[in-house]
Amino acid sequence: MIRKAALLLACTLYAPHALAQETLSGRYSLTLTVGGTTLYGALELEQKGDSLTGKYRGDDLTGTRQGNQLTFTARNKEGDRAEVRLTLKGRTLTGSETQFDASNHGTTWLQIAVVAEPVQIPASATPRRHEFSPTVFHRAFSAENKPVLTIAPGDVVHTRTVDAAGVDEKNVARSLGGNPETGPFYVAGVLPGDTLAIHIVKLSLNRDWAISDDYLVRDAVNPGLAVIMKDAGKTIHWHLDRARGIATPEKPDVHLGKYAVPLRPMLGCVAVAPPPAFAAPNTGDSGFYGGNMDFNEITEGSTVYLQARVPGGLVYIGDGHAVMGDGELNGNGLETSMDVEFRVEVLTNQPTPSPRVENERQIMALGYEGSLNEALRTATSNMQRWLASDYALNPSEAAQVIGTAAHIRVTEAADRNAGVALILDKDVLKTLTK
Amino acid sequence: MIRKAALLLACTLYAPHALAQETLSGRYSLTLTVGGTTLYGALELEQKGDSLTGKYRGDDLTGTRQGNQLTFTARNKEGDRAEVRLTLKGRTLTGSETQFDASNHGTTWLQIAVVAEPVQIPASATPRRHEFSPTVFHRAFSAENKPVLTIAPGDVVHTRTVDAAGVDEKNVARSLGGNPETGPFYVAGVLPGDTLAIHIVKLSLNRDWAISDDYLVRDAVNPGLAVIMKDAGKTIHWHLDRARGIATPEKPDVHLGKYAVPLRPMLGCVAVAPPPAFAAPNTGDSGFYGGNMDFNEITEGSTVYLQARVPGGLVYIGDGHAVMGDGELNGNGLETSMDVEFRVEVLTNQPTPSPRVENERQIMALGYEGSLNEALRTATSNMQRWLASDYALNPSEAAQVIGTAAHIRVTEAADRNAGVALILDKDVLKTLTK
Amino acid sequence: MIRKAALLLACTLYAPHALAQETLSGRYSLTLTVGGTTLYGALELEQKGDSLTGKYRGDDLTGTRQGNQLTFTARNKEGDRAEVRLTLKGRTLTGSETQFDASNHGTTWLQIAVVAEPVQIPASATPRRHEFSPTVFHRAFSAENKPVLTIAPGDVVHTRTVDAAGVDEKNVARSLGGNPETGPFYVAGVLPGDTLAIHIVKLSLNRDWAISDDYLVRDAVNPGLAVIMKDAGKTIHWHLDRARGIATPEKPDVHLGKYAVPLRPMLGCVAVAPPPAFAAPNTGDSGFYGGNMDFNEITEGSTVYLQARVPGGLVYIGDGHAVMGDGELNGNGLETSMDVEFRVEVLTNQPTPSPRVENERQIMALGYEGSLNEALRTATSNMQRWLASDYALNPSEAAQVIGTAAHIRVTEAADRNAGVALILDKDVLKTLTK
Amino acid sequence: MIRKAALLLACTLYAPHALAQETLSGRYSLTLTVGGTTLYGALELEQKGDSLTGKYRGDDLTGTRQGNQLTFTARNKEGDRAEVRLTLKGRTLTGSETQFDASNHGTTWLQIAVVAEPVQIPASATPRRHEFSPTVFHRAFSAENKPVLTIAPGDVVHTRTVDAAGVDEKNVARSLGGNPETGPFYVAGVLPGDTLAIHIVKLSLNRDWAISDDYLVRDAVNPGLAVIMKDAGKTIHWHLDRARGIATPEKPDVHLGKYAVPLRPMLGCVAVAPPPAFAAPNTGDSGFYGGNMDFNEITEGSTVYLQARVPGGLVYIGDGHAVMGDGELNGNGLETSMDVEFRVEVLTNQPTPSPRVENERQIMALGYEGSLNEALRTATSNMQRWLASDYALNPSEAAQVIGTAAHIRVTEAADRNAGVALILDKDVLKTLTK
């Protein structure tokens, strides 16, 4: 069983825009501590006289303020309610939450300590440019890794990623292998329920070699092909000719003597941290938080949309490939180090159920699940929600657009989750009436 | 159990080029009758003096000729052998086959009557152009439907297809619905084991409307989306504006008032007949014989490769779509009637395990199986065999090319089999050393 | 596309009990001919004065009788309507149906000729016993095969099945291999929409050997195991010791020198004919019509429930196994000929969406789909409908019973469709309140 | 990419029996530190004179001892080699490993610090009984949680587990929900590559209620059933009548007024810690380390086999169900707290690729993967390896036994991984010749 305790695990999805003046109205970052675990959420308060309304961890709240004392009740759709008492000290609200499960059995529940701090998206007067040289690399997409840098929405970060084996642009191993990541980057003002738009401003190779192999992954071979491939598995070194824009094997087999594949640098991993109550995924995994998506369209000029689950979002990047066939059927792309410039924008209170990617020509809804069939379902559902929220389409309209215009690509077949992208051309979307 | 009787069901995969002069050397079409079922195959004879060698139903044969009497033995890899006695009368060989199963249990097996007729690919002096107006439409890809036309390799056929509901370009229902097919076309000289290259010379709309719907198929919806889509399912009529090259809904919902999707005519079905010992698939099904592949790249200018399993191949076409999103997620494309011109070339003795498509830019190996995961495996195996046979790549080389250059698309998610295409660009293949 | 033409393909699911006296009230077998295809259905008429009500192909009808002329209209949920005109001659009604599709596009549709013949379930005064010696065996579950015997509900049929390779109890091949079937048996009075309860009264071995092999099917091997199994595939002969109730390999490998597995005779195939508008499945396939289900619980004493889709149901049986591991992972069970006694009861107007099996201890809802995941979904849905119709459970109650008491077995992993059984113990069901 | 760095991640699978006297021969626990990550392994040394042989992290080693200095080289199958230099101080060996990757590209790799400590399975003079009252509960199967108790093989531990929501036998929440675990227990003398046989001596309910719900999980519903179930999801409280051995709903719906299902206590989670280089899975996940397997046969009297990946194994238990239908289709079993007694035996140097369970009647090989189809493949492969190692069967023999005698059950359909058990009866296995 894993579904229960949903009440405690649920992270806030919605929170409003800040209005604060004299009142306590505004947007707060919630930190809850329960049984040694930290949970995050968002609190939106609207104070009128002594009356409080708003959202607490995604649920509507009503309550009152008496001086420095705030008490309110939040209810979810199932009829469970949370009663919250907070005390104002400085600008911080501190107190506790008591849960009343509609289906409680007389259980004595854990204490939930609550701290609420006001947050604001920094006024983006002048976006900054950060030069960040990583010294530590992470092998899990964890909410508990210390941020390496705090950035404001709109800032540009220039940094570097090591290759999947941990080797940098100078040929020096900087980490144990397994997609070690650069980051996490903390985006100021971001709360759970906001979506980060991570724009890949620049993505360039910074060395002239990559490794891959001649293996085919489990998801690509039937029993007959498994027998044919039984002796494969050797490492292949590739020369990256940045001047000519091609990759060639360093010691090619006979029929590959002149084989050349165009360079197309991409990032195998872009992620935000999942909530800390969810054990940190290893950097080969993927899901709602992005992660090791290995999607061939996460290239220079693309934007990756991921919903923040913790304050600051905590952005990770890594696993650069000089070029990769769809699905990463070797289990490796052309693994290499990269120079990366990215910029993060924030879509406040806009949840994104599953990763999305956009470039000049297309919008791409991704699904990552245990099989390609489930991944297609998640991708289609992701696109239907995108069309509903951003294009106002009802379910019938969304189905007509998807049925007439979708491109469907397999993005990932090498890792634990399989990935599928459901893609629509912007030229077609332009004809929609908003 | 279904695997057994493989010995009897196995169809010939290989047969050589005809050399016939005074001798019996040459290529023969085999018709076997066993227990009321007809099986087909190929016989290749090479006569030197009285000695016979060659291939019988894919297995090596050795034997002797004495006047009009031929006796030979063919053995397969499992050690089973078939003894064949034939008598020459005119140009036809008639007789019987007796099987000796390596694992026989004293069973009295059925008689196998054998007729072998010499065949030749017609000398393609001057390819002809056939105008063919269909009067009958088939709802199964059957080996037992009478050919509507016999064509020579290189000939061009101009014909028409009705829409999936059986309605023609004049708005007249010509058949019960369910992808009724035009054909089958018999290609002279073709034997089981040859591959047909079916070139779509021209594919054009011949009426100004199509139908589809606002439903999403089972393979595209998870439980949440199923509930959202629960009231969908109505028929949508589309206007096909051939002058402007777009399709628009006739009575659009509010946000689709100006929705326009570019026309991209394609054939949902291209098939050869499976062997008659295999029950004829309905025209919604797909597999090694092609069928209802619904692949978005079977458009004007493309070539579909399908291995013949019966003499003449028996080519079927149908299920035209004015445009369709990948995977046919509505369960329908924009279903309409079509004018089709196609030409068939023959690749003698070249088996093709699973359908393939080629156009100016790409080669595309398809897989159709019960799930997308299995379809990807079949597609990858299909491509590995293509790279081995046509590009001489060993398994390691093939893996390197696939791993660095593959595009993977979902072709079909609406029917019993799911479909995946593994695609390579010809620009990359040009750099291979043959 | 394959979904369309549903209007024409839809087979009647419901039909009422016969009341006929002076009036035309009663139950009729419908035969429709459209574009060369035959469709079947049920008509239920209730005549009061000149007024007609009832069901036509599953839809409510209203109309009038004037002498020998009947006219009525039937409407489905989508708002499509069918207008039917019939003339009474003797006891037969003959005429035509005209369809008015709610979404018609001015299309001229095919003529639909209608013949309605009154039917009655024979009064089961004294059930008969039939001794039936098969002379012909079928390799497709076809609606077009001529019935070999007509039986009344309650009759017992004693017959024999050949093994999957077509070999009978005397070691004589009687058919080409591939699960050749005994039947079809026509059950008098049965219409589409009735369910047949096929009770396996007796199932006994009639020879002392069986064949199988040492192969593992595709769905059982991952790439590593495929390489380990790469040289497997030889035929294994088994001795069936009916006295001791065990099977032993005839020429065992060293560690199997004393290997003995208990005999447990079962039928791999039990089927009804699918509707003729659906191309006849080969006898290795499975689905809503049953077929090659390879379910280990179709043994003596069990009852198989299958919904009739054509008049008489057309029951097929075959593919006996002396014993088989779940899933038929060798691709074969211990394939042998059988003596079979069965009895068919009819559940009038009770649809069964997917095959069901029952024995003394359990009820078993089956699902057959392209993957085990989909098969589990179909099986669960099948059980939910069973619990709703026969035990009056609402969805919440059904979920609670399934969640606390289900057994889930893999029934089939060797053929095109995978199979899953969701099973409930009758001991638990006894505690339900009807 | 995630496959690379395999060299560094590989955990030792084999290690020999200890012989130590005057020499350094014997079994050592290896702790490697590389780039801040800790890796574990086993070292087996055999010293003859100054010569060293044995196994280092699963690879054969050869080297020499000079006083307190040991130097040796270990090579894997790919031709990579590791050179190790260690210094003896007391009984501990300390030093470093340098890797020479066969495919190195001139990279400067990380330093690998090595510590080797001699270990011995405690002589099991008198097994002890431990009473352990848990105070902390873990929500990840982590190698980094501090052991709560060290036990010797053969010892019996009596402890308790809280329910999936963290509530104990006294109705007190002791942890945040999500399958909080009791443990980890450190088993003295255990090294990576050993298998733990965790015997469930006693498993008894310790309170009279459980919770579940009326939901059906995603893997159990097709779109039609999803719509039928759309309003489900409420919590159901069950009364556990230990005297009568049944569970009944506390506030039953009408048809469940007398519904009673027999109690059958089981543990949803039994796990060892995965290697620390693999991010710790959350307690809803499953895999090679066991985890949230939800297998209905992990009941009193059963033994769970899991391969240790870290020293001491680190055993976790939790997620007790009073009874559960196969697959946990509600997403919950009857979740309750438990009293547990277990005993661990150690199978030295016997790897187990995937979890196994055994009871008096059967052996059960499990597979947990992203789909049921893949889970079946893993389970079959697991069983083939079991039959090879413990019953000496060659691949052909194993296939014959599996094909004739396997039972296949779905164990898990509620969580991220789906589970399948391939089961053989001991009565059949008894007839094998070892």
mmCIF file with all atom_site columns, C-alpha atoms in Angstrom, chain D residues 256-365:
data_model
loop_
_atom_site.group_PDB
_atom_site.id
_atom_site.type_symbol
_atom_site.label_atom_id
_atom_site.label_alt_id
_atom_site.label_comp_id
_atom_site.label_asym_id
_atom_site.label_entity_id
_atom_site.label_seq_id
_atom_site.pdbx_PDB_ins_code
_atom_site.Cartn_x
_atom_site.Cartn_y
_atom_site.Cartn_z
_atom_site.occupancy
_atom_site.B_iso_or_equiv
_atom_site.pdbx_formal_charge
_atom_site.auth_seq_id
_atom_site.auth_comp_id
_atom_site.auth_asym_id
_atom_site.auth_atom_id
_atom_site.pdbx_PDB_model_num
ATOM 1   C CA . LEU D 1 256 ? -22.191 -6.279  2.019  1.00 0.00 ? 256 LEU D CA 1
ATOM 2   C CA . GLY D 1 257 ? -24.242 -6.410  5.215  1.00 0.00 ? 257 GLY D CA 1
ATOM 3   C CA . LYS D 1 258 ? -23.007 -9.910  5.955  1.00 0.00 ? 258 LYS D CA 1
ATOM 4   C CA . TYR D 1 259 ? -19.883 -9.832  3.849  1.00 0.00 ? 259 TYR D CA 1
ATOM 5   C CA . ALA D 1 260 ? -17.003 -11.627 5.536  1.00 0.00 ? 260 ALA D CA 1
ATOM 6   C CA . VAL D 1 261 ? -13.589 -12.401 4.164  1.00 0.00 ? 261 VAL D CA 1
ATOM 7   C CA . PRO D 1 262 ? -11.192 -14.772 5.963  1.00 0.00 ? 262 PRO D CA 1
ATOM 8   C CA . LEU D 1 263 ? -8.237  -13.106 7.677  1.00 0.00 ? 263 LEU D CA 1
ATOM 9   C CA . ARG D 1 264 ? -4.912  -13.963 6.096  1.00 0.00 ? 264 ARG D CA 1
ATOM 10  C CA . PRO D 1 265 ? -2.228  -11.711 7.603  1.00 0.00 ? 265 PRO D CA 1
ATOM 11  C CA . MET D 1 266 ? 0.650   -10.859 5.278  1.00 0.00 ? 266 MET D CA 1
ATOM 12  C CA . LEU D 1 267 ? 3.497   -8.370  5.071  1.00 0.00 ? 267 LEU D CA 1
ATOM 13  C CA . GLY D 1 268 ? 3.296   -5.972  2.123  1.00 0.00 ? 268 GLY D CA 1
ATOM 14  C CA . CYS D 1 269 ? 6.967   -5.002  2.569  1.00 0.00 ? 269 CYS D CA 1
ATOM 15  C CA . VAL D 1 270 ? 10.053  -7.099  3.186  1.00 0.00 ? 270 VAL D CA 1
ATOM 16  C CA . ALA D 1 271 ? 13.283  -5.564  1.932  1.00 0.00 ? 271 ALA D CA 1
ATOM 17  C CA . VAL D 1 272 ? 17.021  -5.337  2.138  1.00 0.00 ? 272 VAL D CA 1
ATOM 18  C CA . ALA D 1 273 ? 18.809  -2.063  1.498  1.00 0.00 ? 273 ALA D CA 1
ATOM 19  C CA . PRO D 1 274 ? 19.910  -1.465  -2.105 1.00 0.00 ? 274 PRO D CA 1
ATOM 20  C CA . PRO D 1 275 ? 23.514  -0.325  -2.554 1.00 0.00 ? 275 PRO D CA 1
ATOM 21  C CA . PRO D 1 276 ? 24.025  3.279   -1.423 1.00 0.00 ? 276 PRO D CA 1
ATOM 22  C CA . ALA D 1 277 ? 25.152  4.337   -4.904 1.00 0.00 ? 277 ALA D CA 1
ATOM 23  C CA . PHE D 1 278 ? 21.565  3.630   -5.977 1.00 0.00 ? 278 PHE D CA 1
ATOM 24  C CA . ALA D 1 279 ? 19.233  6.331   -4.599 1.00 0.00 ? 279 ALA D CA 1
ATOM 25  C CA . ALA D 1 280 ? 17.117  4.884   -1.804 1.00 0.00 ? 280 ALA D CA 1
ATOM 26  C CA . PRO D 1 281 ? 13.709  3.754   -3.114 1.00 0.00 ? 281 PRO D CA 1
ATOM 27  C CA . ASN D 1 282 ? 10.632  5.011   -1.327 1.00 0.00 ? 282 ASN D CA 1
ATOM 28  C CA . THR D 1 283 ? 8.670   2.413   0.602  1.00 0.00 ? 283 THR D CA 1
ATOM 29  C CA . GLY D 1 284 ? 6.023   2.126   -2.082 1.00 0.00 ? 284 GLY D CA 1
ATOM 30  C CA . ASP D 1 285 ? 8.541   0.806   -4.550 1.00 0.00 ? 285 ASP D CA 1
ATOM 31  C CA . SER D 1 286 ? 9.815   -2.690  -5.271 1.00 0.00 ? 286 SER D CA 1
ATOM 32  C CA . GLY D 1 287 ? 12.583  -4.415  -7.188 1.00 0.00 ? 287 GLY D CA 1
ATOM 33  C CA . PHE D 1 288 ? 15.607  -6.676  -6.795 1.00 0.00 ? 288 PHE D CA 1
ATOM 34  C CA . TYR D 1 289 ? 15.776  -5.610  -3.126 1.00 0.00 ? 289 TYR D CA 1
ATOM 35  C CA . GLY D 1 290 ? 12.214  -6.780  -2.452 1.00 0.00 ? 290 GLY D CA 1
ATOM 36  C CA . GLY D 1 291 ? 10.383  -3.820  -0.982 1.00 0.00 ? 291 GLY D CA 1
ATOM 37  C CA . ASN D 1 292 ? 6.687   -3.189  -1.339 1.00 0.00 ? 292 ASN D CA 1
ATOM 38  C CA . MET D 1 293 ? 6.038   -6.513  -3.075 1.00 0.00 ? 293 MET D CA 1
ATOM 39  C CA . ASP D 1 294 ? 2.488   -6.906  -1.750 1.00 0.00 ? 294 ASP D CA 1
ATOM 40  C CA . PHE D 1 295 ? 2.713   -10.624 -2.410 1.00 0.00 ? 295 PHE D CA 1
ATOM 41  C CA . ASN D 1 296 ? -0.118  -12.532 -0.872 1.00 0.00 ? 296 ASN D CA 1
ATOM 42  C CA . GLU D 1 297 ? 2.113   -15.471 0.054  1.00 0.00 ? 297 GLU D CA 1
ATOM 43  C CA . ILE D 1 298 ? 4.402   -13.558 2.416  1.00 0.00 ? 298 ILE D CA 1
ATOM 44  C CA . THR D 1 299 ? 2.501   -14.963 5.359  1.00 0.00 ? 299 THR D CA 1
ATOM 45  C CA . GLU D 1 300 ? 3.377   -16.816 8.524  1.00 0.00 ? 300 GLU D CA 1
ATOM 46  C CA . GLY D 1 301 ? 5.548   -19.808 7.684  1.00 0.00 ? 301 GLY D CA 1
ATOM 47  C CA . SER D 1 302 ? 6.949   -18.404 4.455  1.00 0.00 ? 302 SER D CA 1
ATOM 48  C CA . THR D 1 303 ? 10.566  -17.551 3.703  1.00 0.00 ? 303 THR D CA 1
ATOM 49  C CA . VAL D 1 304 ? 11.626  -14.543 1.618  1.00 0.00 ? 304 VAL D CA 1
ATOM 50  C CA . TYR D 1 305 ? 14.993  -14.715 -0.171 1.00 0.00 ? 305 TYR D CA 1
ATOM 51  C CA . LEU D 1 306 ? 16.715  -11.416 -0.884 1.00 0.00 ? 306 LEU D CA 1
ATOM 52  C CA . GLN D 1 307 ? 20.297  -10.798 -1.877 1.00 0.00 ? 307 GLN D CA 1
ATOM 53  C CA . ALA D 1 308 ? 22.270  -8.507  0.421  1.00 0.00 ? 308 ALA D CA 1
ATOM 54  C CA . ARG D 1 309 ? 23.814  -5.501  -1.309 1.00 0.00 ? 309 ARG D CA 1
ATOM 55  C CA . VAL D 1 310 ? 25.403  -3.933  1.751  1.00 0.00 ? 310 VAL D CA 1
ATOM 56  C CA . PRO D 1 311 ? 27.146  -5.345  4.828  1.00 0.00 ? 311 PRO D CA 1
ATOM 57  C CA . GLY D 1 312 ? 24.581  -6.705  7.253  1.00 0.00 ? 312 GLY D CA 1
ATOM 58  C CA . GLY D 1 313 ? 21.906  -6.731  4.581  1.00 0.00 ? 313 GLY D CA 1
ATOM 59  C CA . LEU D 1 314 ? 19.758  -4.190  6.475  1.00 0.00 ? 314 LEU D CA 1
ATOM 60  C CA . VAL D 1 315 ? 16.353  -5.834  6.665  1.00 0.00 ? 315 VAL D CA 1
ATOM 61  C CA . TYR D 1 316 ? 13.155  -3.772  6.637  1.00 0.00 ? 316 TYR D CA 1
ATOM 62  C CA . ILE D 1 317 ? 9.604   -4.987  7.287  1.00 0.00 ? 317 ILE D CA 1
ATOM 63  C CA . GLY D 1 318 ? 6.268   -3.208  7.213  1.00 0.00 ? 318 GLY D CA 1
ATOM 64  C CA . ASP D 1 319 ? 2.908   -2.622  5.530  1.00 0.00 ? 319 ASP D CA 1
ATOM 65  C CA . GLY D 1 320 ? 0.956   -5.450  7.143  1.00 0.00 ? 320 GLY D CA 1
ATOM 66  C CA . HIS D 1 321 ? -2.396  -6.438  5.640  1.00 0.00 ? 321 HIS D CA 1
ATOM 67  C CA . ALA D 1 322 ? -5.007  -8.413  7.561  1.00 0.00 ? 322 ALA D CA 1
ATOM 68  C CA . VAL D 1 323 ? -6.051  -9.770  4.165  1.00 0.00 ? 323 VAL D CA 1
ATOM 69  C CA . MET D 1 324 ? -5.608  -8.569  0.601  1.00 0.00 ? 324 MET D CA 1
ATOM 70  C CA . GLY D 1 325 ? -6.864  -9.602  -2.804 1.00 0.00 ? 325 GLY D CA 1
ATOM 71  C CA . ASP D 1 326 ? -4.094  -10.404 -5.289 1.00 0.00 ? 326 ASP D CA 1
ATOM 72  C CA . GLY D 1 327 ? -2.594  -7.300  -6.855 1.00 0.00 ? 327 GLY D CA 1
ATOM 73  C CA . GLU D 1 328 ? -3.906  -4.977  -4.130 1.00 0.00 ? 328 GLU D CA 1
ATOM 74  C CA . LEU D 1 329 ? -6.476  -3.644  -6.580 1.00 0.00 ? 329 LEU D CA 1
ATOM 75  C CA . ASN D 1 330 ? -7.906  -1.132  -4.068 1.00 0.00 ? 330 ASN D CA 1
ATOM 76  C CA . GLY D 1 331 ? -4.436  0.380   -3.712 1.00 0.00 ? 331 GLY D CA 1
ATOM 77  C CA . ASN D 1 332 ? -4.776  -0.821  -0.127 1.00 0.00 ? 332 ASN D CA 1
ATOM 78  C CA . GLY D 1 333 ? -5.088  -4.154  1.548  1.00 0.00 ? 333 GLY D CA 1
ATOM 79  C CA . LEU D 1 334 ? -6.772  -4.217  4.939  1.00 0.00 ? 334 LEU D CA 1
ATOM 80  C CA . GLU D 1 335 ? -4.060  -1.999  6.393  1.00 0.00 ? 335 GLU D CA 1
ATOM 81  C CA . THR D 1 336 ? -3.270  -2.739  10.005 1.00 0.00 ? 336 THR D CA 1
ATOM 82  C CA . SER D 1 337 ? -0.501  -3.048  12.566 1.00 0.00 ? 337 SER D CA 1
ATOM 83  C CA . MET D 1 338 ? 1.128   -6.423  13.242 1.00 0.00 ? 338 MET D CA 1
ATOM 84  C CA . ASP D 1 339 ? 3.165   -8.471  15.635 1.00 0.00 ? 339 ASP D CA 1
ATOM 85  C CA . VAL D 1 340 ? 5.984   -10.130 13.715 1.00 0.00 ? 340 VAL D CA 1
ATOM 86  C CA . GLU D 1 341 ? 8.517   -12.795 14.579 1.00 0.00 ? 341 GLU D CA 1
ATOM 87  C CA . PHE D 1 342 ? 11.197  -13.517 12.036 1.00 0.00 ? 342 PHE D CA 1
ATOM 88  C CA . ARG D 1 343 ? 14.481  -15.352 11.760 1.00 0.00 ? 343 ARG D CA 1
ATOM 89  C CA . VAL D 1 344 ? 17.214  -14.759 9.195  1.00 0.00 ? 344 VAL D CA 1
ATOM 90  C CA . GLU D 1 345 ? 19.503  -17.424 7.785  1.00 0.00 ? 345 GLU D CA 1
ATOM 91  C CA . VAL D 1 346 ? 22.390  -16.620 5.463  1.00 0.00 ? 346 VAL D CA 1
ATOM 92  C CA . LEU D 1 347 ? 23.244  -18.339 2.190  1.00 0.00 ? 347 LEU D CA 1
ATOM 93  C CA . THR D 1 348 ? 26.849  -17.287 1.835  1.00 0.00 ? 348 THR D CA 1
ATOM 94  C CA . ASN D 1 349 ? 27.969  -16.262 -1.660 1.00 0.00 ? 349 ASN D CA 1
ATOM 95  C CA . GLN D 1 350 ? 24.687  -17.216 -3.227 1.00 0.00 ? 350 GLN D CA 1
ATOM 96  C CA . PRO D 1 351 ? 23.312  -14.411 -5.330 1.00 0.00 ? 351 PRO D CA 1
ATOM 97  C CA . THR D 1 352 ? 19.567  -14.120 -5.919 1.00 0.00 ? 352 THR D CA 1
ATOM 98  C CA . PRO D 1 353 ? 18.798  -11.916 -8.910 1.00 0.00 ? 353 PRO D CA 1
ATOM 99  C CA . SER D 1 354 ? 15.200  -11.118 -7.983 1.00 0.00 ? 354 SER D CA 1
ATOM 100 C CA . PRO D 1 355 ? 13.096  -11.860 -4.882 1.00 0.00 ? 355 PRO D CA 1
ATOM 101 C CA . ARG D 1 356 ? 12.026  -15.417 -4.121 1.00 0.00 ? 356 ARG D CA 1
ATOM 102 C CA . VAL D 1 357 ? 9.533   -16.836 -1.658 1.00 0.00 ? 357 VAL D CA 1
ATOM 103 C CA . GLU D 1 358 ? 9.147   -20.368 -0.387 1.00 0.00 ? 358 GLU D CA 1
ATOM 104 C CA . ASN D 1 359 ? 6.659   -22.130 1.819  1.00 0.00 ? 359 ASN D CA 1
ATOM 105 C CA . GLU D 1 360 ? 5.923   -25.734 2.701  1.00 0.00 ? 360 GLU D CA 1
ATOM 106 C CA . ARG D 1 361 ? 4.233   -26.434 -0.589 1.00 0.00 ? 361 ARG D CA 1
ATOM 107 C CA . GLN D 1 362 ? 5.803   -24.218 -3.218 1.00 0.00 ? 362 GLN D CA 1
ATOM 108 C CA . ILE D 1 363 ? 8.765   -22.233 -4.485 1.00 0.00 ? 363 ILE D CA 1
ATOM 109 C CA . MET D 1 364 ? 7.927   -18.854 -5.986 1.00 0.00 ? 364 MET D CA 1
ATOM 110 C CA . ALA D 1 365 ? 10.151  -16.733 -8.225 1.00 0.00 ? 365 ALA D CA 1
#
